[in-house]
Amino acid sequence: TSLIKRMKLFWKDLLSYLAVWFVWLYGAIEVPRLVLLPRLSDLSALALIWYIFVLVTTLACFLMAGRSNPGYVTSDEDVKQYVGRFLIKDRPGMEFCPKCNRERPVRSHHCSRCNCCVLEMDHHCPFVLNCIGEHNRWRFILLLFYGILLCASAQYHLWRDLLGYYAPTCGISHAKAAPHTLSGGRIEPAIDSSSSSCPDYRLSRLISAIIISLITMVAMGMLFTVQSIGIRESRTTLELLEIVRQKQLPSAADSRGRRLTLFESMSRVFGYDSPWVWPVPCRRRKDRLIDEEVVKLSSINV
């Protein structure tokens, strides 16, 4: 039974991981072939650069979120590394994990998939094949942010192509329409209609691309909304779920009992760097180890 369960989890993680690669490659290959390259001369340089930028940045966030250490607590050295930041006067800064059989910092959670505790664990993400914790949560949020921008950019170009070249206002019927570009206010064919890119085939590709990017954008938008609420409340996703189930967690506050501001909550996630570098995924997150920023929340066992 345990082997069957592990196999199911393995295939679930593998399919989720491959689904992310499929969506990204779809945006990297199919969308440019469909709507960008055929009207490259009509496309502004800024729009092309922007699409390439969000495409590459999304891939960078995806790879870094999956390869980063989320904050594993697997040895006494890991505990010593984190213990300095949990100096709370009215409660101990450590607790015991019965599954790992060792002490761990408060707000750590045991991940049954990784079989170890993770510092401020948010969730285990099958899409990046990694836990999301304190050290890589900010990269996961950036992945959602740039992924939404990528889907929105793809939606813009796809709908522009669909409405501009297939709408009845063009004076061309849907059955006889062919790929077109705009040149000096005139509508000119961009691809030979006698090729495999026939009008009906290309129209179906356009609609398919719109549906795929729209579904991806909505899914990422929902995850991004949950993460935004978590940042505002200075809580992880697991802690938000515990609030829904039990409604017993106290409000987010620092060691002096003061509620954290939005900027302080964002600094805890993205690092105590300048806010101007928060959108940059290729950097080392600056972590300030003082007890003022410690949130007095009860740890939730997972």
PDB file of C-alpha atoms in Angstrom:
ATOM      1  CA  THR A   1       0.000   0.000   0.000  1.00  0.00           C
ATOM      2  CA  SER A   2       2.819   2.372   0.853  1.00  0.00           C
ATOM      3  CA  LEU A   3       4.566   1.557  -2.438  1.00  0.00           C
ATOM      4  CA  ILE A   4       1.382   2.184  -4.419  1.00  0.00           C
ATOM      5  CA  LYS A   5       0.892   5.509  -2.650  1.00  0.00           C
ATOM      6  CA  ARG A   6       4.463   6.557  -3.427  1.00  0.00           C
ATOM      7  CA  MET A   7       4.022   5.586  -7.068  1.00  0.00           C
ATOM      8  CA  LYS A   8       0.833   7.659  -7.308  1.00  0.00           C
ATOM      9  CA  LEU A   9       2.594  10.645  -5.794  1.00  0.00           C
ATOM     10  CA  PHE A  10       5.540  10.144  -8.148  1.00  0.00           C
ATOM     11  CA  TRP A  11       3.345  10.178 -11.260  1.00  0.00           C
ATOM     12  CA  LYS A  12       1.353  13.123  -9.929  1.00  0.00           C
ATOM     13  CA  ASP A  13       4.516  15.148  -9.382  1.00  0.00           C
ATOM     14  CA  LEU A  14       5.950  14.119 -12.741  1.00  0.00           C
ATOM     15  CA  LEU A  15       2.801  15.045 -14.668  1.00  0.00           C
ATOM     16  CA  SER A  16       2.531  18.379 -12.831  1.00  0.00           C
ATOM     17  CA  TYR A  17       6.172  19.168 -13.582  1.00  0.00           C
ATOM     18  CA  LEU A  18       5.807  18.237 -17.246  1.00  0.00           C
ATOM     19  CA  ALA A  19       2.634  20.320 -17.474  1.00  0.00           C
ATOM     20  CA  VAL A  20       4.621  23.422 -16.515  1.00  0.00           C
ATOM     21  CA  TRP A  21       7.212  22.683 -19.175  1.00  0.00           C
ATOM     22  CA  PHE A  22       4.456  22.130 -21.738  1.00  0.00           C
ATOM     23  CA  VAL A  23       2.843  25.493 -21.005  1.00  0.00           C
ATOM     24  CA  TRP A  24       6.177  27.323 -21.080  1.00  0.00           C
ATOM     25  CA  LEU A  25       7.298  25.663 -24.334  1.00  0.00           C
ATOM     26  CA  TYR A  26       3.871  26.418 -25.787  1.00  0.00           C
ATOM     27  CA  GLY A  27       4.439  30.085 -25.036  1.00  0.00           C
ATOM     28  CA  ALA A  28       8.027  29.929 -26.282  1.00  0.00           C
ATOM     29  CA  ILE A  29       7.373  28.107 -29.575  1.00  0.00           C
ATOM     30  CA  GLU A  30       3.711  27.968 -30.590  1.00  0.00           C
ATOM     31  CA  VAL A  31       2.680  31.540 -29.749  1.00  0.00           C
ATOM     32  CA  PRO A  32       5.639  33.167 -31.577  1.00  0.00           C
ATOM     33  CA  ARG A  33       5.115  30.915 -34.615  1.00  0.00           C
ATOM     34  CA  LEU A  34       1.414  31.667 -34.600  1.00  0.00           C
ATOM     35  CA  VAL A  35       1.157  35.421 -34.066  1.00  0.00           C
ATOM     36  CA  LEU A  36       4.587  37.013 -33.558  1.00  0.00           C
ATOM     37  CA  LEU A  37       6.787  35.805 -36.404  1.00  0.00           C
ATOM     38  CA  PRO A  38       4.129  36.126 -39.192  1.00  0.00           C
ATOM     39  CA  ARG A  39       3.744  39.849 -38.463  1.00  0.00           C
ATOM     40  CA  LEU A  40       7.218  40.588 -37.141  1.00  0.00           C
ATOM     41  CA  SER A  41       7.580  43.653 -39.355  1.00  0.00           C
ATOM     42  CA  ASP A  42       4.370  45.098 -37.916  1.00  0.00           C
ATOM     43  CA  LEU A  43       5.286  44.307 -34.303  1.00  0.00           C
ATOM     44  CA  SER A  44       6.963  47.025 -32.258  1.00  0.00           C
ATOM     45  CA  ALA A  45      10.414  46.295 -30.857  1.00  0.00           C
ATOM     46  CA  LEU A  46       9.209  47.083 -27.345  1.00  0.00           C
ATOM     47  CA  ALA A  47       6.417  44.490 -27.497  1.00  0.00           C
ATOM     48  CA  LEU A  48       8.806  41.837 -28.779  1.00  0.00           C
ATOM     49  CA  ILE A  49      11.452  42.620 -26.149  1.00  0.00           C
ATOM     50  CA  TRP A  50       8.814  42.571 -23.408  1.00  0.00           C
ATOM     51  CA  TYR A  51       7.527  39.149 -24.455  1.00  0.00           C
ATOM     52  CA  ILE A  52      11.029  37.695 -24.552  1.00  0.00           C
ATOM     53  CA  PHE A  53      11.811  39.261 -21.160  1.00  0.00           C
ATOM     54  CA  VAL A  54       8.805  37.778 -19.333  1.00  0.00           C
ATOM     55  CA  LEU A  55       9.364  34.443 -21.107  1.00  0.00           C
ATOM     56  CA  VAL A  56      12.982  34.152 -19.952  1.00  0.00           C
ATOM     57  CA  THR A  57      12.299  35.546 -16.470  1.00  0.00           C
ATOM     58  CA  THR A  58       9.465  33.079 -15.908  1.00  0.00           C
ATOM     59  CA  LEU A  59      11.786  30.202 -16.801  1.00  0.00           C
ATOM     60  CA  ALA A  60      14.483  31.566 -14.451  1.00  0.00           C
ATOM     61  CA  CYS A  61      12.001  31.806 -11.554  1.00  0.00           C
ATOM     62  CA  PHE A  62      10.738  28.296 -12.264  1.00  0.00           C
ATOM     63  CA  LEU A  63      14.206  26.737 -12.258  1.00  0.00           C
ATOM     64  CA  MET A  64      15.415  28.674  -9.216  1.00  0.00           C
ATOM     65  CA  ALA A  65      12.304  27.960  -7.153  1.00  0.00           C
ATOM     66  CA  GLY A  66      12.753  24.256  -7.856  1.00  0.00           C
ATOM     67  CA  ARG A  67      16.485  24.121  -7.157  1.00  0.00           C
ATOM     68  CA  SER A  68      16.625  26.430  -4.139  1.00  0.00           C
ATOM     69  CA  ASN A  69      16.851  25.154  -0.585  1.00  0.00           C
ATOM     70  CA  PRO A  70      13.499  26.135   0.975  1.00  0.00           C
ATOM     71  CA  GLY A  71      14.986  26.015   4.476  1.00  0.00           C
ATOM     72  CA  TYR A  72      15.430  22.362   5.354  1.00  0.00           C
ATOM     73  CA  VAL A  73      16.028  21.601   9.026  1.00  0.00           C
ATOM     74  CA  THR A  74      17.803  18.271   8.789  1.00  0.00           C
ATOM     75  CA  SER A  75      20.614  18.589  11.344  1.00  0.00           C
ATOM     76  CA  ASP A  76      21.644  20.384  14.502  1.00  0.00           C
ATOM     77  CA  GLU A  77      23.721  22.749  12.381  1.00  0.00           C
ATOM     78  CA  ASP A  78      20.582  23.881  10.565  1.00  0.00           C
ATOM     79  CA  VAL A  79      18.928  24.513  13.929  1.00  0.00           C
ATOM     80  CA  LYS A  80      21.894  26.593  15.139  1.00  0.00           C
ATOM     81  CA  GLN A  81      21.780  28.592  11.920  1.00  0.00           C
ATOM     82  CA  TYR A  82      18.173  29.615  12.491  1.00  0.00           C
ATOM     83  CA  VAL A  83      17.930  29.747  16.279  1.00  0.00           C
ATOM     84  CA  GLY A  84      19.333  33.287  16.501  1.00  0.00           C
ATOM     85  CA  ARG A  85      16.234  34.772  14.917  1.00  0.00           C
ATOM     86  CA  PHE A  86      13.767  33.194  17.339  1.00  0.00           C
ATOM     87  CA  LEU A  87      14.555  35.118  20.516  1.00  0.00           C
ATOM     88  CA  ILE A  88      11.082  35.616  21.943  1.00  0.00           C
ATOM     89  CA  LYS A  89      10.819  36.610  25.584  1.00  0.00           C
ATOM     90  CA  ASP A  90       7.475  35.070  26.480  1.00  0.00           C
ATOM     91  CA  ARG A  91       7.863  31.690  24.748  1.00  0.00           C
ATOM     92  CA  PRO A  92      10.682  29.341  23.715  1.00  0.00           C
ATOM     93  CA  GLY A  93      12.080  29.713  20.258  1.00  0.00           C
ATOM     94  CA  MET A  94      12.277  25.976  19.645  1.00  0.00           C
ATOM     95  CA  GLU A  95       9.871  23.061  19.642  1.00  0.00           C
ATOM     96  CA  PHE A  96      10.152  19.325  19.208  1.00  0.00           C
ATOM     97  CA  CYS A  97       9.209  17.474  16.024  1.00  0.00           C
ATOM     98  CA  PRO A  98       8.161  13.895  16.834  1.00  0.00           C
ATOM     99  CA  LYS A  99       8.612  12.809  13.213  1.00  0.00           C
ATOM    100  CA  CYS A 100      12.182  14.072  12.848  1.00  0.00           C
ATOM    101  CA  ASN A 101      12.910  13.353  16.538  1.00  0.00           C
ATOM    102  CA  ARG A 102      14.758  16.656  16.960  1.00  0.00           C
ATOM    103  CA  GLU A 103      14.107  20.252  17.892  1.00  0.00           C
ATOM    104  CA  ARG A 104      13.135  22.737  15.233  1.00  0.00           C
ATOM    105  CA  PRO A 105      12.532  26.514  15.121  1.00  0.00           C
ATOM    106  CA  VAL A 106       8.998  27.736  15.678  1.00  0.00           C
ATOM    107  CA  ARG A 107       6.771  28.015  12.582  1.00  0.00           C
ATOM    108  CA  SER A 108       8.615  25.109  11.005  1.00  0.00           C
ATOM    109  CA  HIS A 109       6.532  22.298   9.525  1.00  0.00           C
ATOM    110  CA  HIS A 110       7.231  18.697   8.709  1.00  0.00           C
ATOM    111  CA  CYS A 111       6.829  17.844   5.027  1.00  0.00           C
ATOM    112  CA  SER A 112       5.750  14.245   4.558  1.00  0.00           C
ATOM    113  CA  ARG A 113       6.900  14.343   0.920  1.00  0.00           C
ATOM    114  CA  CYS A 114      10.439  15.522   1.677  1.00  0.00           C
ATOM    115  CA  ASN A 115      10.488  13.661   5.025  1.00  0.00           C
ATOM    116  CA  CYS A 116      12.020  16.576   6.916  1.00  0.00           C
ATOM    117  CA  CYS A 117      11.060  19.868   8.540  1.00  0.00           C
ATOM    118  CA  VAL A 118      11.066  23.082   6.522  1.00  0.00           C
ATOM    119  CA  LEU A 119      11.453  26.545   7.992  1.00  0.00           C
ATOM    120  CA  GLU A 120       8.194  28.490   7.562  1.00  0.00           C
ATOM    121  CA  MET A 121       6.938  25.913   5.101  1.00  0.00           C
ATOM    122  CA  ASP A 122       4.267  27.299   2.790  1.00  0.00           C
ATOM    123  CA  HIS A 123       3.403  24.103   0.917  1.00  0.00           C
ATOM    124  CA  HIS A 124       4.941  21.315  -1.125  1.00  0.00           C
ATOM    125  CA  CYS A 125       4.634  22.277  -4.778  1.00  0.00           C
ATOM    126  CA  PRO A 126       4.510  19.438  -7.334  1.00  0.00           C
ATOM    127  CA  PHE A 127       4.891  21.927 -10.181  1.00  0.00           C
ATOM    128  CA  VAL A 128       8.476  22.807  -9.174  1.00  0.00           C
ATOM    129  CA  LEU A 129       9.176  19.459  -7.450  1.00  0.00           C
ATOM    130  CA  ASN A 130      10.225  21.224  -4.268  1.00  0.00           C
ATOM    131  CA  CYS A 131       8.940  22.495  -0.963  1.00  0.00           C
ATOM    132  CA  ILE A 132       8.145  26.179  -0.749  1.00  0.00           C
ATOM    133  CA  GLY A 133       9.594  27.628   2.435  1.00  0.00           C
ATOM    134  CA  GLU A 134      11.175  30.756   3.803  1.00  0.00           C
ATOM    135  CA  HIS A 135      14.207  30.716   1.504  1.00  0.00           C
ATOM    136  CA  ASN A 136      12.446  30.193  -1.831  1.00  0.00           C
ATOM    137  CA  ARG A 137       8.894  31.424  -1.272  1.00  0.00           C
ATOM    138  CA  TRP A 138       9.760  34.783  -2.810  1.00  0.00           C
ATOM    139  CA  ARG A 139      10.941  33.078  -5.989  1.00  0.00           C
ATOM    140  CA  PHE A 140       7.732  31.063  -6.163  1.00  0.00           C
ATOM    141  CA  ILE A 141       5.716  34.288  -5.886  1.00  0.00           C
ATOM    142  CA  LEU A 142       7.830  35.847  -8.642  1.00  0.00           C
ATOM    143  CA  LEU A 143       7.164  32.740 -10.753  1.00  0.00           C
ATOM    144  CA  LEU A 144       3.429  33.345 -10.407  1.00  0.00           C
ATOM    145  CA  PHE A 145       3.825  37.066 -11.069  1.00  0.00           C
ATOM    146  CA  TYR A 146       5.878  36.730 -14.249  1.00  0.00           C
ATOM    147  CA  GLY A 147       3.805  33.744 -15.364  1.00  0.00           C
ATOM    148  CA  ILE A 148       0.679  35.905 -15.215  1.00  0.00           C
ATOM    149  CA  LEU A 149       2.446  38.632 -17.203  1.00  0.00           C
ATOM    150  CA  LEU A 150       3.523  36.054 -19.795  1.00  0.00           C
ATOM    151  CA  CYS A 151      -0.013  34.725 -20.204  1.00  0.00           C
ATOM    152  CA  ALA A 152      -1.412  38.263 -20.383  1.00  0.00           C
ATOM    153  CA  SER A 153       1.104  39.183 -23.087  1.00  0.00           C
ATOM    154  CA  ALA A 154       0.216  36.055 -25.045  1.00  0.00           C
ATOM    155  CA  GLN A 155      -3.492  36.847 -24.653  1.00  0.00           C
ATOM    156  CA  TYR A 156      -2.942  40.343 -26.032  1.00  0.00           C
ATOM    157  CA  HIS A 157      -1.194  39.134 -29.188  1.00  0.00           C
ATOM    158  CA  LEU A 158      -3.576  36.219 -29.714  1.00  0.00           C
ATOM    159  CA  TRP A 159      -6.740  38.285 -29.368  1.00  0.00           C
ATOM    160  CA  ARG A 160      -5.280  41.049 -31.533  1.00  0.00           C
ATOM    161  CA  ASP A 161      -4.616  38.522 -34.239  1.00  0.00           C
ATOM    162  CA  LEU A 162      -7.989  36.825 -33.863  1.00  0.00           C
ATOM    163  CA  LEU A 163     -10.116  39.983 -33.782  1.00  0.00           C
ATOM    164  CA  GLY A 164      -8.025  41.935 -36.257  1.00  0.00           C
ATOM    165  CA  TYR A 165      -7.693  39.341 -39.007  1.00  0.00           C
ATOM    166  CA  TYR A 166     -10.740  37.124 -38.555  1.00  0.00           C
ATOM    167  CA  ALA A 167     -13.453  39.563 -37.527  1.00  0.00           C
ATOM    168  CA  PRO A 168     -16.242  40.268 -40.037  1.00  0.00           C
ATOM    169  CA  THR A 169     -15.207  43.928 -40.049  1.00  0.00           C
ATOM    170  CA  CYS A 170     -12.189  42.916 -42.106  1.00  0.00           C
ATOM    171  CA  GLY A 171     -14.481  42.178 -45.015  1.00  0.00           C
ATOM    172  CA  ILE A 172     -13.180  38.616 -45.199  1.00  0.00           C
ATOM    173  CA  SER A 173     -15.300  35.601 -44.358  1.00  0.00           C
ATOM    174  CA  HIS A 174     -14.071  33.212 -41.674  1.00  0.00           C
ATOM    175  CA  ALA A 175     -14.013  30.317 -44.103  1.00  0.00           C
ATOM    176  CA  LYS A 176     -11.762  32.127 -46.586  1.00  0.00           C
ATOM    177  CA  ALA A 177      -9.631  34.117 -44.176  1.00  0.00           C
ATOM    178  CA  ALA A 178      -5.878  33.653 -44.261  1.00  0.00           C
ATOM    179  CA  PRO A 179      -3.110  34.849 -41.969  1.00  0.00           C
ATOM    180  CA  HIS A 180      -2.475  38.538 -42.563  1.00  0.00           C
ATOM    181  CA  THR A 181      -0.224  41.379 -41.524  1.00  0.00           C
ATOM    182  CA  LEU A 182      -0.859  45.079 -41.564  1.00  0.00           C
ATOM    183  CA  SER A 183       1.318  47.072 -43.916  1.00  0.00           C
ATOM    184  CA  GLY A 184       0.654  50.756 -44.475  1.00  0.00           C
ATOM    185  CA  GLY A 185      -2.996  50.347 -43.519  1.00  0.00           C
ATOM    186  CA  ARG A 186      -3.461  47.503 -46.017  1.00  0.00           C
ATOM    187  CA  ILE A 187      -4.207  43.875 -45.163  1.00  0.00           C
ATOM    188  CA  GLU A 188      -1.689  41.603 -46.820  1.00  0.00           C
ATOM    189  CA  PRO A 189      -1.305  37.798 -46.592  1.00  0.00           C
ATOM    190  CA  ALA A 190       1.522  36.682 -44.318  1.00  0.00           C
ATOM    191  CA  ILE A 191       1.393  32.943 -45.044  1.00  0.00           C
ATOM    192  CA  ASP A 192       0.457  31.119 -48.181  1.00  0.00           C
ATOM    193  CA  SER A 193      -3.055  29.742 -47.687  1.00  0.00           C
ATOM    194  CA  SER A 194      -2.165  26.707 -49.769  1.00  0.00           C
ATOM    195  CA  SER A 195       0.321  25.532 -47.123  1.00  0.00           C
ATOM    196  CA  SER A 196      -0.455  23.449 -44.053  1.00  0.00           C
ATOM    197  CA  SER A 197      -1.334  26.684 -42.220  1.00  0.00           C
ATOM    198  CA  CYS A 198      -4.762  26.821 -43.837  1.00  0.00           C
ATOM    199  CA  PRO A 199      -7.271  29.330 -42.428  1.00  0.00           C
ATOM    200  CA  ASP A 200      -9.444  26.839 -40.524  1.00  0.00           C
ATOM    201  CA  TYR A 201      -6.392  25.085 -39.083  1.00  0.00           C
ATOM    202  CA  ARG A 202      -4.784  28.343 -38.029  1.00  0.00           C
ATOM    203  CA  LEU A 203      -8.014  29.588 -36.480  1.00  0.00           C
ATOM    204  CA  SER A 204      -8.272  26.426 -34.380  1.00  0.00           C
ATOM    205  CA  ARG A 205      -4.673  26.923 -33.261  1.00  0.00           C
ATOM    206  CA  LEU A 206      -5.480  30.487 -32.243  1.00  0.00           C
ATOM    207  CA  ILE A 207      -8.480  29.419 -30.194  1.00  0.00           C
ATOM    208  CA  SER A 208      -6.528  26.591 -28.563  1.00  0.00           C
ATOM    209  CA  ALA A 209      -3.712  28.948 -27.600  1.00  0.00           C
ATOM    210  CA  ILE A 210      -6.190  31.437 -26.141  1.00  0.00           C
ATOM    211  CA  ILE A 211      -7.855  28.731 -24.024  1.00  0.00           C
ATOM    212  CA  ILE A 212      -4.561  27.292 -22.749  1.00  0.00           C
ATOM    213  CA  SER A 213      -3.098  30.681 -21.812  1.00  0.00           C
ATOM    214  CA  LEU A 214      -6.373  31.801 -20.216  1.00  0.00           C
ATOM    215  CA  ILE A 215      -6.663  28.685 -18.042  1.00  0.00           C
ATOM    216  CA  THR A 216      -3.019  29.031 -17.003  1.00  0.00           C
ATOM    217  CA  MET A 217      -3.438  32.708 -16.187  1.00  0.00           C
ATOM    218  CA  VAL A 218      -6.552  32.086 -14.059  1.00  0.00           C
ATOM    219  CA  ALA A 219      -4.859  29.241 -12.152  1.00  0.00           C
ATOM    220  CA  MET A 220      -1.751  31.322 -11.479  1.00  0.00           C
ATOM    221  CA  GLY A 221      -3.919  34.277 -10.536  1.00  0.00           C
ATOM    222  CA  MET A 222      -5.696  32.212  -7.874  1.00  0.00           C
ATOM    223  CA  LEU A 223      -2.390  31.035  -6.405  1.00  0.00           C
ATOM    224  CA  PHE A 224      -1.004  34.570  -6.520  1.00  0.00           C
ATOM    225  CA  THR A 225      -4.086  35.847  -4.660  1.00  0.00           C
ATOM    226  CA  VAL A 226      -3.545  33.294  -1.881  1.00  0.00           C
ATOM    227  CA  GLN A 227       0.118  34.297  -1.616  1.00  0.00           C
ATOM    228  CA  SER A 228      -0.827  37.994  -1.513  1.00  0.00           C
ATOM    229  CA  ILE A 229      -3.221  37.351   1.371  1.00  0.00           C
ATOM    230  CA  GLY A 230      -0.501  35.381   3.145  1.00  0.00           C
ATOM    231  CA  ILE A 231       1.972  38.228   2.766  1.00  0.00           C
ATOM    232  CA  ARG A 232      -0.538  40.757   4.082  1.00  0.00           C
ATOM    233  CA  GLU A 233      -1.275  38.596   7.117  1.00  0.00           C
ATOM    234  CA  SER A 234       2.384  37.518   7.547  1.00  0.00           C
ATOM    235  CA  ARG A 235       1.359  33.879   7.347  1.00  0.00           C
ATOM    236  CA  THR A 236       2.068  30.919   5.139  1.00  0.00           C
ATOM    237  CA  THR A 237      -0.545  29.047   3.141  1.00  0.00           C
ATOM    238  CA  LEU A 238      -0.600  26.243   5.713  1.00  0.00           C
ATOM    239  CA  GLU A 239      -1.267  28.772   8.457  1.00  0.00           C
ATOM    240  CA  LEU A 240      -4.069  30.362   6.447  1.00  0.00           C
ATOM    241  CA  LEU A 241      -5.661  26.944   6.055  1.00  0.00           C
ATOM    242  CA  GLU A 242      -5.393  26.431   9.795  1.00  0.00           C
ATOM    243  CA  ILE A 243      -7.193  29.737  10.329  1.00  0.00           C
ATOM    244  CA  VAL A 244     -10.034  28.516   8.123  1.00  0.00           C
ATOM    245  CA  ARG A 245     -10.252  25.226  10.029  1.00  0.00           C
ATOM    246  CA  GLN A 246      -9.818  26.409  13.609  1.00  0.00           C
ATOM    247  CA  LYS A 247      -9.767  30.213  13.672  1.00  0.00           C
ATOM    248  CA  GLN A 248      -7.419  30.163  16.634  1.00  0.00           C
ATOM    249  CA  LEU A 249      -4.232  31.827  15.404  1.00  0.00           C
ATOM    250  CA  PRO A 250      -3.413  35.294  16.757  1.00  0.00           C
ATOM    251  CA  SER A 251      -2.916  38.312  14.557  1.00  0.00           C
ATOM    252  CA  ALA A 252       0.513  38.781  13.024  1.00  0.00           C
ATOM    253  CA  ALA A 253       2.728  40.877  15.292  1.00  0.00           C
ATOM    254  CA  ASP A 254       6.376  41.451  16.107  1.00  0.00           C
ATOM    255  CA  SER A 255       7.989  40.738  19.458  1.00  0.00           C
ATOM    256  CA  ARG A 256       6.612  43.982  20.908  1.00  0.00           C
ATOM    257  CA  GLY A 257       3.019  43.102  20.026  1.00  0.00           C
ATOM    258  CA  ARG A 258       2.811  45.576  17.134  1.00  0.00           C
ATOM    259  CA  ARG A 259       1.022  44.445  13.985  1.00  0.00           C
ATOM    260  CA  LEU A 260       3.349  44.207  11.014  1.00  0.00           C
ATOM    261  CA  THR A 261       2.830  46.675   8.201  1.00  0.00           C
ATOM    262  CA  LEU A 262       2.517  45.543   4.596  1.00  0.00           C
ATOM    263  CA  PHE A 263       6.069  46.705   3.843  1.00  0.00           C
ATOM    264  CA  GLU A 264       7.456  44.764   6.826  1.00  0.00           C
ATOM    265  CA  SER A 265       5.554  41.649   5.781  1.00  0.00           C
ATOM    266  CA  MET A 266       6.879  41.924   2.230  1.00  0.00           C
ATOM    267  CA  SER A 267      10.396  42.454   3.579  1.00  0.00           C
ATOM    268  CA  ARG A 268      10.132  39.209   5.516  1.00  0.00           C
ATOM    269  CA  VAL A 269       9.325  37.350   2.288  1.00  0.00           C
ATOM    270  CA  PHE A 270      11.409  39.137  -0.356  1.00  0.00           C
ATOM    271  CA  GLY A 271      14.319  40.063   1.905  1.00  0.00           C
ATOM    272  CA  TYR A 272      15.556  43.206   3.566  1.00  0.00           C
ATOM    273  CA  ASP A 273      17.008  44.562   0.352  1.00  0.00           C
ATOM    274  CA  SER A 274      15.886  47.641  -1.515  1.00  0.00           C
ATOM    275  CA  PRO A 275      12.320  47.205  -2.838  1.00  0.00           C
ATOM    276  CA  TRP A 276      13.680  48.032  -6.284  1.00  0.00           C
ATOM    277  CA  VAL A 277      15.433  44.646  -6.445  1.00  0.00           C
ATOM    278  CA  TRP A 278      12.501  42.567  -5.161  1.00  0.00           C
ATOM    279  CA  PRO A 279      11.332  41.686  -8.728  1.00  0.00           C
ATOM    280  CA  VAL A 280      14.813  40.301  -9.562  1.00  0.00           C
ATOM    281  CA  PRO A 281      14.936  36.492  -9.179  1.00  0.00           C
ATOM    282  CA  CYS A 282      18.702  36.174  -9.791  1.00  0.00           C
ATOM    283  CA  ARG A 283      19.913  37.534  -6.470  1.00  0.00           C
ATOM    284  CA  ARG A 284      20.687  36.428  -2.949  1.00  0.00           C
ATOM    285  CA  ARG A 285      17.923  37.241  -0.504  1.00  0.00           C
ATOM    286  CA  LYS A 286      19.080  39.393   2.400  1.00  0.00           C
ATOM    287  CA  ASP A 287      17.795  38.106   5.729  1.00  0.00           C
ATOM    288  CA  ARG A 288      18.003  40.259   8.856  1.00  0.00           C
ATOM    289  CA  LEU A 289      18.239  38.053  11.944  1.00  0.00           C
ATOM    290  CA  ILE A 290      16.673  40.116  14.717  1.00  0.00           C
ATOM    291  CA  ASP A 291      13.749  39.243  16.938  1.00  0.00           C
ATOM    292  CA  GLU A 292      11.743  42.331  15.971  1.00  0.00           C
ATOM    293  CA  GLU A 293      10.636  40.625  12.777  1.00  0.00           C
ATOM    294  CA  VAL A 294       9.715  37.332  14.438  1.00  0.00           C
ATOM    295  CA  VAL A 295       5.973  36.694  14.098  1.00  0.00           C
ATOM    296  CA  LYS A 296       4.356  35.262  17.220  1.00  0.00           C
ATOM    297  CA  LEU A 297       2.378  32.469  15.642  1.00  0.00           C
ATOM    298  CA  SER A 298       1.823  28.966  16.901  1.00  0.00           C
ATOM    299  CA  SER A 299       3.485  26.285  14.811  1.00  0.00           C
ATOM    300  CA  ILE A 300       1.162  24.058  12.794  1.00  0.00           C
ATOM    301  CA  ASN A 301       1.998  20.405  12.392  1.00  0.00           C
ATOM    302  CA  VAL A 302       1.434  19.007   8.926  1.00  0.00           C
TER     303      VAL A 302
END
